[in-house]
Coordinates of C-alpha atoms in Angstrom, one line a residue:
X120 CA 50.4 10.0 -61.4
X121 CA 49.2 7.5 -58.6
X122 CA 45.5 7.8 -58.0
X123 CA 45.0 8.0 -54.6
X124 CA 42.7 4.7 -52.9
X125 CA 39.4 6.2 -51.2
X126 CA 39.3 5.5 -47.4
X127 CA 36.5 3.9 -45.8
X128 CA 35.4 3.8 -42.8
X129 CA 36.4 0.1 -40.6
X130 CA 32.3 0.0 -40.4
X131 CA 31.8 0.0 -43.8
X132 CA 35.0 -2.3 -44.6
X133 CA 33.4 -4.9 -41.7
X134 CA 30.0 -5.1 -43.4
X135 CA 31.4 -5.2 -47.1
X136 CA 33.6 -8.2 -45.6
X137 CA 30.5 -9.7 -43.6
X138 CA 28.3 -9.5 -47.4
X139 CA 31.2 -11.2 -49.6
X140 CA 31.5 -14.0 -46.8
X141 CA 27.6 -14.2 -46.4
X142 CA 27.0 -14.6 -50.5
X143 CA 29.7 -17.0 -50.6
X144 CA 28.5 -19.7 -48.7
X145 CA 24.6 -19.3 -49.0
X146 CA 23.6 -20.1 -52.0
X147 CA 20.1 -19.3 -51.7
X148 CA 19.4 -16.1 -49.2
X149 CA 15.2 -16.3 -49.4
X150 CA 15.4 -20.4 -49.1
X151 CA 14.2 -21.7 -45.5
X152 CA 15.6 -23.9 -43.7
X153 CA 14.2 -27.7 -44.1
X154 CA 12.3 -28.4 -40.7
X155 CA 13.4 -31.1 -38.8
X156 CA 10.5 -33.7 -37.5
X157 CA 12.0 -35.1 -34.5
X158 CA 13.2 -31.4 -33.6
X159 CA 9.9 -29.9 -34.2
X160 CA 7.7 -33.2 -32.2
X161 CA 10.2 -32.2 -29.2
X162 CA 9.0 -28.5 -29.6
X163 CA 5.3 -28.9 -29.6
X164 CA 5.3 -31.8 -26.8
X165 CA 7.1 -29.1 -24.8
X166 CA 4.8 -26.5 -25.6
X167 CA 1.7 -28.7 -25.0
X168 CA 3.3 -29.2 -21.5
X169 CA 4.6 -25.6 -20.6
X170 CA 1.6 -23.5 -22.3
X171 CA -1.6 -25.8 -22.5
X172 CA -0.5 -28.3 -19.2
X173 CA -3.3 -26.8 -17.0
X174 CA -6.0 -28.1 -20.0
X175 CA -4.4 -31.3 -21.2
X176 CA -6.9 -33.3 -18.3
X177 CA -9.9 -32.0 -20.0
X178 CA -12.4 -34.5 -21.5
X179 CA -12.5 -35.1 -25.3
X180 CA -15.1 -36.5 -27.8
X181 CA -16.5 -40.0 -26.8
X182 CA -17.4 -40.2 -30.1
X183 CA -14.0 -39.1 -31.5
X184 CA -12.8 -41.7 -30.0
X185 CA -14.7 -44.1 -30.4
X186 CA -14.1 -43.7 -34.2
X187 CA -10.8 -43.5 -33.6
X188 CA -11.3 -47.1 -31.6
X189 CA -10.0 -45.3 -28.2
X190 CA -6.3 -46.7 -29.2
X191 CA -4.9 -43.2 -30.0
X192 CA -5.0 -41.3 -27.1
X193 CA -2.2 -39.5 -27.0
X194 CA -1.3 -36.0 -29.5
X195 CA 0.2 -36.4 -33.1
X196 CA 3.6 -35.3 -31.3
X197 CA 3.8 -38.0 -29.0
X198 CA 2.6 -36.3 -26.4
X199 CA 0.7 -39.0 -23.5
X200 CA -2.1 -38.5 -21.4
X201 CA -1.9 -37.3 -17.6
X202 CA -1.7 -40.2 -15.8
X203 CA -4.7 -38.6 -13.6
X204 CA -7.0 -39.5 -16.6
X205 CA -6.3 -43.3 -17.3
X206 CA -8.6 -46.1 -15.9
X207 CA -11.2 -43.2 -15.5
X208 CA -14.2 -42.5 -17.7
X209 CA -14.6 -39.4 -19.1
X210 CA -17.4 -37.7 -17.5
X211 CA -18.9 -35.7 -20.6
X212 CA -20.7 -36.9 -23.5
X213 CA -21.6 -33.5 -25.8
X214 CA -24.7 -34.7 -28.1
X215 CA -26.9 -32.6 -30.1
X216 CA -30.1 -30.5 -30.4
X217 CA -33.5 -33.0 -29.2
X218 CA -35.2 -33.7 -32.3
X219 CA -37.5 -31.0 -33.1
X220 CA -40.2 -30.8 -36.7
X221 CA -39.0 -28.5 -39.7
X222 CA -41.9 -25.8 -39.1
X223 CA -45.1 -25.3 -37.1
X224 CA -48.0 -27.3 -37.3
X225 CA -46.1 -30.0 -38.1
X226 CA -46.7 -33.3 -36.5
X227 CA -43.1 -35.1 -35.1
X228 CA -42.5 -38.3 -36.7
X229 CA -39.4 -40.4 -37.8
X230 CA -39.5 -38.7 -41.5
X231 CA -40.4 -35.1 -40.5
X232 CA -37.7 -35.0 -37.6
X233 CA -34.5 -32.6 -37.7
X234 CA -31.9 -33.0 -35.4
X235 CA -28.3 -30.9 -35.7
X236 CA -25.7 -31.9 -34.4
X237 CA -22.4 -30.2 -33.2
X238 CA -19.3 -29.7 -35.3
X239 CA -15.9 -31.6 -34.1
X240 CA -14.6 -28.3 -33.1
X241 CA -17.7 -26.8 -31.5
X242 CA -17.8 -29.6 -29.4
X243 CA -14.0 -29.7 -28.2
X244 CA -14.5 -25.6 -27.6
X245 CA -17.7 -26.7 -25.6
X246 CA -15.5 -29.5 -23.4
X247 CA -12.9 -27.0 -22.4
X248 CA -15.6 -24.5 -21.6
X249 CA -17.2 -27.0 -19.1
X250 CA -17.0 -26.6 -15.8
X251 CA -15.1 -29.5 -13.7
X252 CA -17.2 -32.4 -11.8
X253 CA -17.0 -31.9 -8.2
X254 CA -15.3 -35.2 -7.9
X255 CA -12.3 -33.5 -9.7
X256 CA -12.6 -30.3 -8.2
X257 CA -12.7 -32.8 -4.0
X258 CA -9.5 -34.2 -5.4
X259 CA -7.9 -31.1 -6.2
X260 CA -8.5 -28.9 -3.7
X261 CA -6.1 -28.0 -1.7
X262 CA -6.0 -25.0 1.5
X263 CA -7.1 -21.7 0.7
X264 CA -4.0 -19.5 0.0
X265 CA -3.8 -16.0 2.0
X266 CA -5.3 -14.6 -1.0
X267 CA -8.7 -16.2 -0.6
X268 CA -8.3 -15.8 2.7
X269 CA -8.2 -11.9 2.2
X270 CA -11.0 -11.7 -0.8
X271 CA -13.3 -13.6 1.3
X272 CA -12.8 -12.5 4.9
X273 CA -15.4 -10.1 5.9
X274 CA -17.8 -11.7 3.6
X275 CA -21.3 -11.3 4.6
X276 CA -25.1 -12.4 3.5
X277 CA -26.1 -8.9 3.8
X278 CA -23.7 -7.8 1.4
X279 CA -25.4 -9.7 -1.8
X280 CA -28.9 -8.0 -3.0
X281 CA -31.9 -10.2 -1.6
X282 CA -33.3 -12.8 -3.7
X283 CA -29.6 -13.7 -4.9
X284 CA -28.1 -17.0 -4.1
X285 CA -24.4 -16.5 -2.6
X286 CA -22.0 -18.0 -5.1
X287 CA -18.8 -19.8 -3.3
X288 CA -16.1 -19.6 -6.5
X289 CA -14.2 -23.4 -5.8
X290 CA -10.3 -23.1 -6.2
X291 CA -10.2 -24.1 -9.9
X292 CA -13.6 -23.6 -10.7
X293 CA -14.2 -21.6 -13.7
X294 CA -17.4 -20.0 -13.6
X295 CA -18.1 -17.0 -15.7
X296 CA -18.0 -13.9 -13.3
X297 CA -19.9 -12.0 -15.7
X298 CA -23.1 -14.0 -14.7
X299 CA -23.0 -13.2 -11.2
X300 CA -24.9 -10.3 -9.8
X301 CA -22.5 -7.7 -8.5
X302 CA -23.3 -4.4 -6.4
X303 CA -21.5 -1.3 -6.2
X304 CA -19.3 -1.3 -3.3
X305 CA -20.6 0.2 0.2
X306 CA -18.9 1.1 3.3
X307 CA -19.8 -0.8 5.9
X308 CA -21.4 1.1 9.2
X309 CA -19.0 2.7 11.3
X310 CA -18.1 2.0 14.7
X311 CA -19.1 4.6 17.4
X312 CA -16.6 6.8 18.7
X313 CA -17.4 9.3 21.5
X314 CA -16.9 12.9 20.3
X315 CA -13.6 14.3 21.3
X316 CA -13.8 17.8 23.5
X317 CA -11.2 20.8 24.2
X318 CA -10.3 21.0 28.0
X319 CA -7.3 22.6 28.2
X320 CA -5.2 25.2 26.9
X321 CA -1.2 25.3 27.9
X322 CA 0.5 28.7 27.1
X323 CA 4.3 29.2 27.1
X324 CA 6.0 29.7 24.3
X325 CA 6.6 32.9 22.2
X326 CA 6.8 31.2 18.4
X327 CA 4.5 28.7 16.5
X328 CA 4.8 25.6 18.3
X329 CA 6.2 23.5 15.5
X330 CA 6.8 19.7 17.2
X331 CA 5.5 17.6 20.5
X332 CA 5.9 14.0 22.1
X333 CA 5.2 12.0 24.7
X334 CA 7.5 10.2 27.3
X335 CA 7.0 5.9 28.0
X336 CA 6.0 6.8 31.2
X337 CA 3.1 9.2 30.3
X338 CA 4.0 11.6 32.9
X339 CA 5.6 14.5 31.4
X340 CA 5.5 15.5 27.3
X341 CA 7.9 17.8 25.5
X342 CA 7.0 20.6 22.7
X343 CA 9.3 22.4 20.0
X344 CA 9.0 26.0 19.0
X345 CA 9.9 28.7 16.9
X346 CA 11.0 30.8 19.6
X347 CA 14.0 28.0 19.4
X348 CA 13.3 26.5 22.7
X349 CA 12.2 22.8 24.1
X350 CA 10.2 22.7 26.8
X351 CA 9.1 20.0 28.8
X352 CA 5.3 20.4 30.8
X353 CA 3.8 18.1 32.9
X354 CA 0.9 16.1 31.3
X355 CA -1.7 16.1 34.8
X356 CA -1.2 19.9 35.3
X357 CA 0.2 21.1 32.5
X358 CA 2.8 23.4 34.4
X359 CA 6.1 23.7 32.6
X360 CA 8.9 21.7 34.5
X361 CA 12.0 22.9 32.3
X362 CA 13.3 25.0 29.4
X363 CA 16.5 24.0 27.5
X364 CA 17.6 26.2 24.8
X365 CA 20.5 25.3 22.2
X366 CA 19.1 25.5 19.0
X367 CA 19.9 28.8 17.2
X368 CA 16.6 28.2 14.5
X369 CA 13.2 26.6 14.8
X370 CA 12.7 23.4 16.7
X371 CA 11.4 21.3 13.8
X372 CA 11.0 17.6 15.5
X373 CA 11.1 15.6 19.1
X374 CA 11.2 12.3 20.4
X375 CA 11.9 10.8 24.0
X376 CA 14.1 7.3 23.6
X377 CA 12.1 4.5 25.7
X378 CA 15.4 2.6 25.7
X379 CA 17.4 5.6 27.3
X380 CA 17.0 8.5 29.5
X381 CA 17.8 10.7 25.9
X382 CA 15.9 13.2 24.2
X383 CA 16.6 13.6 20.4
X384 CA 15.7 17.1 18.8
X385 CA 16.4 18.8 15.3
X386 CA 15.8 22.0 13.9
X387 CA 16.1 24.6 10.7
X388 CA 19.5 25.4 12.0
X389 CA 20.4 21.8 9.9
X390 CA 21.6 20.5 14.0
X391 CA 20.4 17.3 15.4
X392 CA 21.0 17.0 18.8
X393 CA 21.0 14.2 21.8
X394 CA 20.6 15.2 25.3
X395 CA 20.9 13.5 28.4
X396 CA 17.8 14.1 30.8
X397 CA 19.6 13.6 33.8
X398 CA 21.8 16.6 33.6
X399 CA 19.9 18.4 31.1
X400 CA 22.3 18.8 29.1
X401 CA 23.1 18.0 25.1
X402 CA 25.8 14.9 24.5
X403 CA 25.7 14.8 21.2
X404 CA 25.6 16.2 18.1
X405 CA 24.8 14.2 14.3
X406 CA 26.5 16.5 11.7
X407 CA 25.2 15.7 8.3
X408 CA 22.7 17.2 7.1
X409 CA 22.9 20.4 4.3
X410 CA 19.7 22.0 4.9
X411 CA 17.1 22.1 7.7
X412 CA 16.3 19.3 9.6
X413 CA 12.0 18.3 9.4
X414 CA 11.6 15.4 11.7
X415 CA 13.2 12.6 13.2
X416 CA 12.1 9.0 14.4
X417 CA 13.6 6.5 16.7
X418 CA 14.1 2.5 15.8
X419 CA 11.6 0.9 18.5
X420 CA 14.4 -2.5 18.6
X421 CA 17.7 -1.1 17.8
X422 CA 20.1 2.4 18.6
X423 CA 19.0 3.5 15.6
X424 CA 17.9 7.5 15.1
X425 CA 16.8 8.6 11.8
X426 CA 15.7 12.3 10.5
X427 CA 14.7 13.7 7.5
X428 CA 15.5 17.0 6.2
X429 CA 15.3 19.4 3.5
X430 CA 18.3 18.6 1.5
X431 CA 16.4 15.7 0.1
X432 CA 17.8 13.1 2.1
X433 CA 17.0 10.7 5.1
X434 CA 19.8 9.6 7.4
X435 CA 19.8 7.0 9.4
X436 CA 22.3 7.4 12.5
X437 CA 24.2 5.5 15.5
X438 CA 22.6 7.0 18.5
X439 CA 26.4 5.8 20.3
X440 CA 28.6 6.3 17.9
X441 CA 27.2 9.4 16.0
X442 CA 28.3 7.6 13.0
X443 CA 26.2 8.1 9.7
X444 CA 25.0 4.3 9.0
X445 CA 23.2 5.2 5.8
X446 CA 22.3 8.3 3.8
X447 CA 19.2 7.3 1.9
X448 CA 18.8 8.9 -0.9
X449 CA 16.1 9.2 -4.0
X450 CA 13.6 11.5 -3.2
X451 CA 13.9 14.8 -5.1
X452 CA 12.8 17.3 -2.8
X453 CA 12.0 18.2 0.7
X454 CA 11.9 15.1 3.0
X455 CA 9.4 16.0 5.2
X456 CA 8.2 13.3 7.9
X457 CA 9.7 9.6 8.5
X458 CA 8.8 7.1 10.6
X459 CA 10.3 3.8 11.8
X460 CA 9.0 0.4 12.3
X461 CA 11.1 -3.4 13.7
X462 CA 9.0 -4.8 10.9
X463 CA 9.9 -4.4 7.3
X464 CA 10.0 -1.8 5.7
X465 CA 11.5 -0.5 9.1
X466 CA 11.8 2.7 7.3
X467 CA 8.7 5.1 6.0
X468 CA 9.2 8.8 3.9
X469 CA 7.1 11.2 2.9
X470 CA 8.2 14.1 1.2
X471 CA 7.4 17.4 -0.9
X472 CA 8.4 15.5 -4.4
X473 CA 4.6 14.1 -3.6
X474 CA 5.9 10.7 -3.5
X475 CA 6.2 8.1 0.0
X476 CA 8.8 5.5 0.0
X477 CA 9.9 2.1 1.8
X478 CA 13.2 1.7 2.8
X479 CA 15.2 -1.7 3.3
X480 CA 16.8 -0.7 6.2
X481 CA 19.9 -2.9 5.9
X482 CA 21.1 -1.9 2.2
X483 CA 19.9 1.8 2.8
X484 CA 18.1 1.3 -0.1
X485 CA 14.3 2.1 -1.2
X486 CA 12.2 -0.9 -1.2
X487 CA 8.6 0.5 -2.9
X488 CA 7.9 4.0 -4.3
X489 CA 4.5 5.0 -4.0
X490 CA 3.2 7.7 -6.3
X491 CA -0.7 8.1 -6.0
X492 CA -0.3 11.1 -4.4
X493 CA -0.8 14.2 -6.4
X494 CA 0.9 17.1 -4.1
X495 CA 3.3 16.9 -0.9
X496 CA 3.4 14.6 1.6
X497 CA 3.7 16.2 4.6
X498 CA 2.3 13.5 7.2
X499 CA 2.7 9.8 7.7
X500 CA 1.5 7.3 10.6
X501 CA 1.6 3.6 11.8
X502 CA -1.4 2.1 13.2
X503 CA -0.5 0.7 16.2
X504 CA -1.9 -2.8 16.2
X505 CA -2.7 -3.5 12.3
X506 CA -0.2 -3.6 9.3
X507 CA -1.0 -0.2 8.1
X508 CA -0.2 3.1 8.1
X509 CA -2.0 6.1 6.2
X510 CA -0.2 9.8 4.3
X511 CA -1.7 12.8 4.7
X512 CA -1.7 15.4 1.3
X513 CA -3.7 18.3 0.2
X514 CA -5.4 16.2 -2.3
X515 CA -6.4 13.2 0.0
X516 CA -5.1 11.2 2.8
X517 CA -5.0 7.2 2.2
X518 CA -4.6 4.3 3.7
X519 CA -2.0 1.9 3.0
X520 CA -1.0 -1.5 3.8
X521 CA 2.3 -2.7 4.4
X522 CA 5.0 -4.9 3.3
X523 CA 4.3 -3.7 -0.4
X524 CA 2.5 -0.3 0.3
X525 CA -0.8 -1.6 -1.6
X526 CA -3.2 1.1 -1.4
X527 CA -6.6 0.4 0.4
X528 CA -8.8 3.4 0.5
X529 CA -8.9 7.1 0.9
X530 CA -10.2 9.5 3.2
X531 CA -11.6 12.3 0.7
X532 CA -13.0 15.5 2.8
X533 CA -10.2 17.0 5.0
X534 CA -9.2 20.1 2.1
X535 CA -6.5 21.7 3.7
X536 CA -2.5 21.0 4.0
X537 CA -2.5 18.4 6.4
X538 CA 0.6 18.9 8.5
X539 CA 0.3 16.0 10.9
X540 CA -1.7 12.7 11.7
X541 CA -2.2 10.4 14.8
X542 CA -4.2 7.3 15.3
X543 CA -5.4 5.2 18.4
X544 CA -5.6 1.6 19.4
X545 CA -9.4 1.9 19.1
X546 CA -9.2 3.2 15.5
X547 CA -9.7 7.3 15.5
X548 CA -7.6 8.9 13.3
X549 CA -6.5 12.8 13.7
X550 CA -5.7 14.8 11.0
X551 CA -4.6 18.3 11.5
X552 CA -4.4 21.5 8.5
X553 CA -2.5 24.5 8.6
X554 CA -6.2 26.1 8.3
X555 CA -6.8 25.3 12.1
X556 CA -9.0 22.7 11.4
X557 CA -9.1 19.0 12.7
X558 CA -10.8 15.8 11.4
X559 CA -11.8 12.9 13.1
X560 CA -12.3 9.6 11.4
X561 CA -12.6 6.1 11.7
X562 CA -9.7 4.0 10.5
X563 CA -11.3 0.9 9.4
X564 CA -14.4 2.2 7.2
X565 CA -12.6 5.9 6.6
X566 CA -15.8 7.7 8.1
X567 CA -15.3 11.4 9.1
X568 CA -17.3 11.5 12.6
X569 CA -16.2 14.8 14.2
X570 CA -14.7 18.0 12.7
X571 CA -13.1 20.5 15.1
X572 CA -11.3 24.1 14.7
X573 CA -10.8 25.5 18.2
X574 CA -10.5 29.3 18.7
X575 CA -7.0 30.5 18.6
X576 CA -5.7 32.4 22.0
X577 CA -7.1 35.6 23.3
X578 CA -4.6 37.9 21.3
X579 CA -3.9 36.1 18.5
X580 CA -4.7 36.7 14.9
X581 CA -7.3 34.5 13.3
X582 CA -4.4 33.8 10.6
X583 CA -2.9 32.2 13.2
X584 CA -4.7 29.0 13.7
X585 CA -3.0 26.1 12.5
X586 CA -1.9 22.9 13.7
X587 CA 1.6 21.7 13.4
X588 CA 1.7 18.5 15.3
X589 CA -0.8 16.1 17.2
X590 CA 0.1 12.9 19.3
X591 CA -2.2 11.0 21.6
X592 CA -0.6 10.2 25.1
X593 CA 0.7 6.9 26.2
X594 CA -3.4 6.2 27.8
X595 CA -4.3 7.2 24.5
X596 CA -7.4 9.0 26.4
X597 CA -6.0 12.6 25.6
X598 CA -5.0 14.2 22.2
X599 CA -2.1 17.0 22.8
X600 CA -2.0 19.3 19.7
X601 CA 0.7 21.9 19.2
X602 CA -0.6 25.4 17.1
X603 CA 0.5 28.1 15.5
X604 CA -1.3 30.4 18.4
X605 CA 1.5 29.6 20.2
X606 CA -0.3 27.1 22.7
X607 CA -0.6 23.6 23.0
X608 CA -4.1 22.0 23.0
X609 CA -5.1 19.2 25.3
X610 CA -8.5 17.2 24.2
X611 CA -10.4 14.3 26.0
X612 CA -13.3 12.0 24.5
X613 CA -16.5 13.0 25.9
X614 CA -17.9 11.0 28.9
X615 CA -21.3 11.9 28.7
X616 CA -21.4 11.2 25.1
X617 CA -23.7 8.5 24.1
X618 CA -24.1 6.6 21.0
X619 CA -28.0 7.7 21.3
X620 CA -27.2 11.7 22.0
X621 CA -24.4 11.3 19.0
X622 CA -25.5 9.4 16.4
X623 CA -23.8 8.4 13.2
X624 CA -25.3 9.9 10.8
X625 CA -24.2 7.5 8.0
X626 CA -26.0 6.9 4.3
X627 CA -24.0 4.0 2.5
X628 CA -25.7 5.1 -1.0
X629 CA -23.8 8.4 -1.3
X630 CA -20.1 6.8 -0.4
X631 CA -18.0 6.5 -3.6
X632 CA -14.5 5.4 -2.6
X633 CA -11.7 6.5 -4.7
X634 CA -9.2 4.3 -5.8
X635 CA -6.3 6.4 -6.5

């Protein structure tokens, strides 16, 4: 009877293989390997060069050397001297302690004197630790970077404690940062802003009105509603000039092109739509989108339209050809605001996953993700003039600052859902909650100067005060907001207003600015 052979597996048969082959050619497993001199002297000189390059200039030991008799300058792997050090003297010469008697009452004299001095490697740690002469630091300067440029801009004597010399770090100095007096940040003053005052009151529509924008021309502006229509009013009267109906769900988002005589709309019924002012009429349709449409934007350069919607997407489209250019996709939930830049990131999101992104418009994919927010994004805006734009959230709206979406500050104080923000040339930000209420604030210093919640329309239910949108006219002089009492409210800045009858009433000590 043949006895079967017992099958292993090919891993097992590889390693058996790979342990006969290994045994039979080392003899010694546990035996190192002799070091090579001339490899290991390469190593080090590279590694003195790569990891300690920015130190090698230091000053050694005049004493060192001088026992040495100054011939040996280089390291034990061959490793020379910057040339920035020959013909130069070293500038330091480390010594020790003065001589001082062994106790008290006793006189100094040439037998009773102590004197200690420092250990070879005390005094090398003690080189490296100095600072650099000037003379080195006036040959190695070079312009300040952006960096400094930022860190020190602003910079002012009042901003160091009195009594406290002002401390100008040169590039490459090493000063310890520990010894310099530091005081808990401050926000500086404000600047004034005139209150902001309710004038009119435009009534019209029969559902919350959900969306509004202004036309380039300032002379008419356009609202969305639940009760599925656009209308169009005109901003010196506010009369309504036109209806046009076409949507068969709320009107969630509207824009007016300033490069054509279109105006783009989208609603819950998952349409976007183009329509041609001149005959009133819609032109086009973008099919795409799976769920409800929540907003759209406009490129300000190109024929670019983009919305955002509830199927988790942004898509960017060819206003001429209808075509889908891009469907950009990453956020995992409810897209609900976007806006669009010609500088990069052309592309801003904010959406109910809690998180805002930065999209590279050309590859249609997401340049930063930014995740300090802790609940849903419902709100973004550009500052007009700076690089910056600000998020509105439940938890807090911040500030932000753009290519990289580095966070500057937030704007704690506004606790509501904050559906929609708008900001001015001059620096007053709007934020509007679905409570009805409305903050002002200034954008530089993030102070909260005027609160407002109008009353809601004679007939309404007190439930029914929120605000859905808010844009500032072309004049910026007017704030349009559209509510959930059906109306749209029209405010001005005060003109009797005075920075004596308002004051600020500001107290830098209780300001703590979150970072995150």
């Amino acid at each position: 009877m043949v006895e079967e052979v017992q099958k292993h597996s090919v891993h097992t048969l590889v390693f058996r293989s790979l342990k006969r082959t290994h045994d039979m050619f080392v003899a010694d497993n546990a035996k190192p390997i002799p070091l090579d001199e001339e490899s290991h002297k390469v190593k080090m000189a590279v590694k003195l060069r790569m990891e300690y390059g920015s130190v090698l200039h230091m000053p050694t030991l005049k004493e060192n050397l001088r026992e040495k008799g100054g011939s040996n300058t280089g390291d034990p792997y061959g490793h020379k001297q910057y040339s920035g050090n020959q013909g130069q003297e070293l500038e330091y010469m480390i010594t020790g302690t003065h001589p001082y008697p062994p106790g008290p009452g006793v006189a100094l004299t040439a037998d009773t004197k102590i004197q200690r001095m420092p250990s070879e490697s005390a005094a090398q740690s003690l080189a490296v630790a100095l600072p650099p002469s000037q003379s080195r630091l006036d040959a190695t300067r070079t312009a300040a970077g952006v960096g400094d440029i930022y860190r020190h801009a602003g910079m002012s004597e009042r901003s160091q404690p009195p009594g406290v010399p002002m401390t100008v770090m040169e590039a490459g100095g090493n000063k310890n940062s520990a010894l310099m007096a530091k005081k808990a940040p401050t926000m500086p003053k404000p600047q004034w802003h005139p209150p902001w005052k309710l004038y009119r009151v435009i009534s019209g529509h029969l559902g919350w009105v959900r969306c509004i924008a202004v036309e380039p021309g300032n002379q008419w502006f356009v609202t969305g509603s639940a009760d599925r229509t656009i209308k169009i009013w005109d901003l010196a009267s506010g009369k309504l000039k036109l209806s046009l109906t076409g949507h068969i769900s709320t009107v969630r988002g509207v824009i007016v092109s300033a490069r054509s005589p279109y105006l783009f709309s989208c609603g819950e019924d998952k349409q976007v739509k183009c329509w041609d002012l001149e005959y009133n009429k819609v032109i086009r349709h973008y099919h795409g989108h799976l769920s409800a449409v929540y907003g759209l934007d406009l490129h300000p350069t190109i024929d670019v339209l983009v919305t955002c919607s509830r199927d988790s997407t942004a898509r960017i489209w060819d206003v001429r050809t209808k075509a889908s250019v891009h469907t950009l996709s990453g956020h995992t939930n409810a897209v609900a605001t976007v806006k669009c830049q010609a500088a990069e990131p052309q592309i801003i999101t904010g959406s109910h996953d809690t998180t805002i992104r930065l999209w590279d418009l050309v590859a249609g994919k997401t340049r930063v993700t930014l995740t300090n927010h802790k609940k849903s994004v419902r709100a973004v805006v550009l500052h007009p003039r700076h690089y910056t734009f600000a998020s509105g959230s439940p938890d807090n709206i911040k500030q932000w600052k753009f290519p990289d979406g580095n966070f500057i500050q937030n704007l704690s104080g506004h606790n509501a859902i904050i559906n929609t923000l708008a900001v001015n040339s001059d620096g007053v930000l709007v934020s509007g909650a679905d409570n009805g209420t409305m903050h002002f604030w200034d954008w530089r210093t993030g102070y909260n100067f005027q609160r407002v919640h109008a009353a809601v329309q004679p007939g309404s239910l007190d439930s029914e005060s929120g605000i859905f949108a808010c844009v500032f006219d072309q004049s910026e002089s007017r704030l349009l907001t559209a509510e959930a009492d059906k109306t749209i409210k029209v405010y001005r800045e005060d003109d009797t207003a005075t920075e004596e009858t308002h004051p600020v009433s500001w107290k830098p000590e209780i300001i703590k600015r979150k970072r995150f």
